[in-house]
Every structure is written in structure tokens, then in C-alpha cells.
């Protein structure tokens, strides 16, 4: 999950590592949260979701999974550290 929701507050979490955007926002300030994260160097892009995410086409019914049903997040959130290219640490030869 890339947008953490807790007690009416929202916080962005990186999809590539355990980092999260340091600020939390009220639900009505969602657009402000996205603008602030982008200004801080976060990359937020729309994902290409699969057409059929379960096995209904193969087995005739959806798989049974414990816990609440979650919809896939339509956007990907990546922190500045994950966006930075890896620094070379010398040659292998």
C-alpha cells in the first residue's frame, strides 16, 4: 500500500523501500500532500493495472484470501533515494 491511512490522517509510503514522506495530512488535504511530495523530489505516476487480477478466468471464481478485500493502488510512489542512480563502488576486475 502506498498511501497509509490512520485515524483520519494520510501519509505517502515508498513502493521501493520502507521510507515514508515525513508529513501527515488530513484526508481533505490530499492534493496538498501530493504537491508537497512532488516538490520534495518524490515521483508519483499512474500504474498500468492488469485487466484481470485474479483467477476467475481459469477456475470460474475468485480466490479466497483472508482479510479485508483491498483494491490495487492506481499510483506508484517512489522516494528520492530510490530514484537516485546507484553509485559505482569500483570495478569487479
Coordinates of N, CA and C in Angstrom, one line a residue:
X1 N 0.9 -1.2 0.0 CA 0.0 0.0 0.0 C 0.9 1.2 0.0
X2 N 0.6 2.2 -0.8 CA 1.4 3.4 -0.9 C 0.9 4.6 -0.2
X3 N -0.4 4.7 0.1 CA -0.9 5.7 0.9 C -1.4 5.1 2.2
X4 N -0.7 5.4 3.3 CA -1.1 4.9 4.6 C -2.2 5.8 5.2
X5 N -3.2 5.2 5.7 CA -4.3 5.9 6.3 C -4.5 5.4 7.8
X6 N -4.4 6.4 8.7 CA -4.5 6.0 10.1 C -5.2 7.2 10.9
X7 N -6.3 6.9 11.5 CA -7.0 7.9 12.3 C -7.3 9.2 11.6
X8 N -7.7 9.0 10.3 CA -8.1 10.2 9.5 C -6.9 11.0 8.9
X9 N -5.7 10.5 9.1 CA -4.5 11.1 8.5 C -3.9 10.3 7.4
X10 N -3.3 10.9 6.4 CA -2.7 10.3 5.3 C -1.2 10.5 5.2
X11 N -0.5 9.5 4.8 CA 1.0 9.6 4.6 C 1.4 8.8 3.4
X12 N 2.3 9.3 2.6 CA 2.8 8.6 1.5 C 3.9 7.6 1.9
X13 N 3.9 6.4 1.3 CA 5.0 5.4 1.6 C 5.6 5.0 0.3
X14 N 6.9 4.9 0.3 CA 7.6 4.5 -1.0 C 7.3 3.0 -1.3
X15 N 7.2 2.8 -2.6 CA 7.0 1.4 -3.1 C 8.3 0.6 -3.2
X16 N 9.4 1.3 -3.2 CA 10.7 0.6 -3.3 C 11.4 0.3 -2.1
X17 N 11.1 1.0 -1.0 CA 11.8 0.8 0.3 C 10.9 1.2 1.4
X18 N 11.3 1.0 2.7 CA 10.4 1.3 3.8 C 10.2 2.8 4.1
X19 N 10.8 3.7 3.3 CA 10.7 5.2 3.6 C 9.3 5.7 3.5
X20 N 9.0 6.7 4.2 CA 7.7 7.4 4.0 C 7.9 8.9 4.1
X21 N 7.0 9.6 3.4 CA 7.1 11.1 3.4 C 6.9 11.5 4.9
X22 N 7.7 12.4 5.4 CA 7.7 12.8 6.8 C 6.4 13.4 7.3
X23 N 5.7 14.1 6.5 CA 4.5 14.8 6.9 C 3.2 14.0 6.8
X24 N 2.3 14.2 7.7 CA 0.9 13.6 7.6 C -0.1 14.7 7.3
X25 N -1.2 14.3 6.6 CA -2.2 15.3 6.1 C -3.6 14.7 6.4
X26 N -4.5 15.7 6.6 CA -5.9 15.3 6.7 C -6.4 14.8 5.3
X27 N -7.5 14.0 5.3 CA -8.0 13.5 4.1 C -8.3 14.5 3.0
X28 N -8.9 15.7 3.5 CA -9.2 16.7 2.6 C -8.0 17.5 2.0
X29 N -6.8 17.3 2.5 CA -5.6 17.9 2.0 C -4.8 17.0 1.1
X30 N -5.5 16.0 0.5 CA -4.8 15.0 -0.4 C -4.0 15.7 -1.5
X31 N -4.6 16.7 -2.2 CA -3.9 17.3 -3.3 C -2.7 18.1 -2.8
X32 N -2.7 18.7 -1.6 CA -1.6 19.4 -1.0 C -0.5 18.4 -0.7
X33 N -0.8 17.2 -0.2 CA 0.1 16.2 0.1 C 0.9 15.7 -1.1
X34 N 0.2 15.5 -2.2 CA 0.8 15.1 -3.5 C 1.7 16.2 -4.0
X35 N 1.3 17.5 -3.9 CA 2.1 18.6 -4.4 C 3.4 18.7 -3.6
X36 N 3.2 18.6 -2.2 CA 4.4 18.7 -1.4 C 5.4 17.6 -1.6
X37 N 4.9 16.4 -1.8 CA 5.8 15.3 -2.0 C 6.5 15.4 -3.4
X38 N 5.8 15.9 -4.4 CA 6.5 16.1 -5.7 C 7.5 17.2 -5.6
X39 N 7.2 18.2 -4.8 CA 8.2 19.3 -4.6 C 9.4 18.8 -3.9
X40 N 9.3 17.8 -3.0 CA 10.4 17.3 -2.3 C 11.2 16.2 -3.1
X41 N 10.8 16.0 -4.3 CA 11.5 15.0 -5.2 C 10.9 13.7 -5.3
X42 N 9.7 13.4 -4.8 CA 9.1 12.1 -4.9 C 8.5 12.0 -6.3
X43 N 8.5 10.8 -6.9 CA 7.9 10.5 -8.2 C 6.6 9.8 -8.0
X44 N 5.5 10.4 -8.5 CA 4.2 9.8 -8.3 C 3.6 9.6 -9.8
X45 N 3.4 8.4 -10.2 CA 2.9 8.1 -11.5 C 1.8 7.1 -11.5
X46 N 0.9 7.2 -12.5 CA -0.2 6.3 -12.6 C 0.3 4.9 -13.1
X47 N -0.1 3.8 -12.4 CA 0.3 2.5 -12.8 C -0.6 1.9 -13.9
X48 N -0.1 1.0 -14.7 CA -0.9 0.2 -15.7 C -1.4 -1.0 -14.9
X49 N -2.6 -1.0 -14.5 CA -3.2 -2.1 -13.8 C -3.6 -3.3 -14.8
X50 N -3.4 -4.5 -14.3 CA -3.8 -5.7 -15.2 C -5.3 -5.7 -15.4
X51 N -5.6 -6.3 -16.5 CA -7.1 -6.3 -16.9 C -7.8 -7.3 -16.0
X52 N -7.2 -8.4 -15.6 CA -7.9 -9.4 -14.8 C -6.9 -9.9 -13.7
X53 N -7.1 -9.3 -12.5 CA -6.1 -9.6 -11.4 C -6.2 -10.9 -10.7
X54 N -7.3 -11.7 -11.0 CA -7.4 -12.9 -10.2 C -7.6 -14.1 -11.2
X55 N -8.0 -15.2 -10.6 CA -8.0 -16.5 -11.4 C -9.4 -16.8 -11.9
X56 N -10.3 -15.9 -11.9 CA -11.7 -16.2 -12.3 C -11.8 -16.8 -13.7
X57 N -10.9 -16.3 -14.6 CA -10.9 -16.8 -16.0 C -10.5 -18.3 -16.0
X58 N -9.6 -18.7 -15.1 CA -9.1 -20.1 -15.1 C -10.0 -21.1 -14.3
X59 N -10.5 -20.6 -13.2 CA -11.1 -21.5 -12.3 C -12.6 -21.2 -12.0
X60 N -13.1 -20.2 -12.6 CA -14.5 -19.8 -12.5 C -14.9 -19.0 -11.3
X61 N -14.0 -18.8 -10.4 CA -14.3 -18.0 -9.2 C -13.1 -17.3 -8.7
X62 N -13.2 -16.3 -8.0 CA -12.1 -15.5 -7.4 C -11.5 -16.3 -6.3
X63 N -10.2 -16.1 -6.1 CA -9.5 -16.8 -5.0 C -10.0 -16.3 -3.6
X64 N -10.0 -17.2 -2.6 CA -10.4 -16.8 -1.3 C -9.2 -16.4 -0.5
X65 N -9.1 -15.2 -0.1 CA -8.0 -14.7 0.7 C -8.5 -14.1 2.0
X66 N -7.8 -14.5 3.1 CA -8.2 -14.0 4.4 C -8.0 -12.5 4.5
X67 N -8.8 -11.8 5.3 CA -8.6 -10.4 5.5 C -9.5 -9.5 4.6
X68 N -9.5 -8.2 4.8 CA -10.4 -7.4 4.0 C -9.9 -7.3 2.6
X69 N -10.8 -7.2 1.7 CA -10.5 -7.0 0.2 C -9.9 -5.7 0.0
X70 N -8.8 -5.7 -0.7 CA -8.1 -4.4 -1.0 C -8.1 -4.2 -2.5
X71 N -8.3 -3.0 -2.9 CA -8.2 -2.7 -4.3 C -6.7 -2.3 -4.6
X72 N -6.2 -2.6 -5.7 CA -4.8 -2.2 -6.0 C -4.7 -0.7 -6.1
X73 N -3.6 -0.2 -5.6 CA -3.3 1.3 -5.7 C -3.1 1.7 -7.1
X74 N -3.8 2.7 -7.6 CA -3.7 3.1 -9.0 C -2.4 3.9 -9.3
X75 N -1.7 4.3 -8.3 CA -0.5 5.1 -8.5 C 0.7 4.5 -7.8
X76 N 1.9 4.8 -8.3 CA 3.1 4.3 -7.7 C 3.8 5.5 -7.1
X77 N 4.4 5.3 -5.9 CA 5.0 6.4 -5.2 C 6.5 6.0 -4.9
X78 N 7.5 6.8 -5.3 CA 8.9 6.4 -5.2 C 9.6 7.6 -4.6
X79 N 10.4 7.3 -3.5 CA 11.1 8.4 -2.8 C 12.3 8.8 -3.6
X80 N 12.9 10.0 -3.2 CA 14.1 10.4 -4.0 C 15.3 9.5 -3.8
X81 N 15.5 8.8 -2.7 CA 16.6 7.9 -2.6 C 16.5 6.7 -3.6
X82 N 15.3 6.2 -3.8 CA 15.1 5.1 -4.8 C 15.2 5.6 -6.2
X83 N 15.0 6.9 -6.4 CA 15.1 7.4 -7.8 C 16.6 7.7 -8.2
X84 N 17.4 7.9 -7.2 CA 18.8 8.2 -7.5 C 19.5 7.0 -8.0
X85 N 20.4 7.2 -9.0 CA 21.1 6.1 -9.6 C 22.1 5.5 -8.5
X86 N 22.4 4.3 -8.6 CA 23.3 3.6 -7.6 C 24.7 4.1 -8.0
X87 N 25.5 4.4 -6.9 CA 26.9 4.9 -7.1 C 27.8 3.7 -7.4
X88 N 28.7 3.7 -8.3 CA 29.6 2.6 -8.5 C 30.6 2.5 -7.4
X89 N 30.9 1.3 -7.0 CA 31.8 1.0 -5.9 C 33.1 0.4 -6.3
X90 N 33.5 0.7 -7.5 CA 34.7 0.1 -8.1 C 34.5 -1.0 -9.1
X91 N 35.5 -1.5 -9.7 CA 35.3 -2.5 -10.7 C 35.4 -3.9 -10.1
X92 N 34.8 -4.8 -10.7 CA 34.9 -6.2 -10.3 C 36.2 -6.9 -10.8
X93 N 36.8 -6.4 -11.8 CA 38.0 -7.0 -12.3 C 39.3 -6.2 -11.9

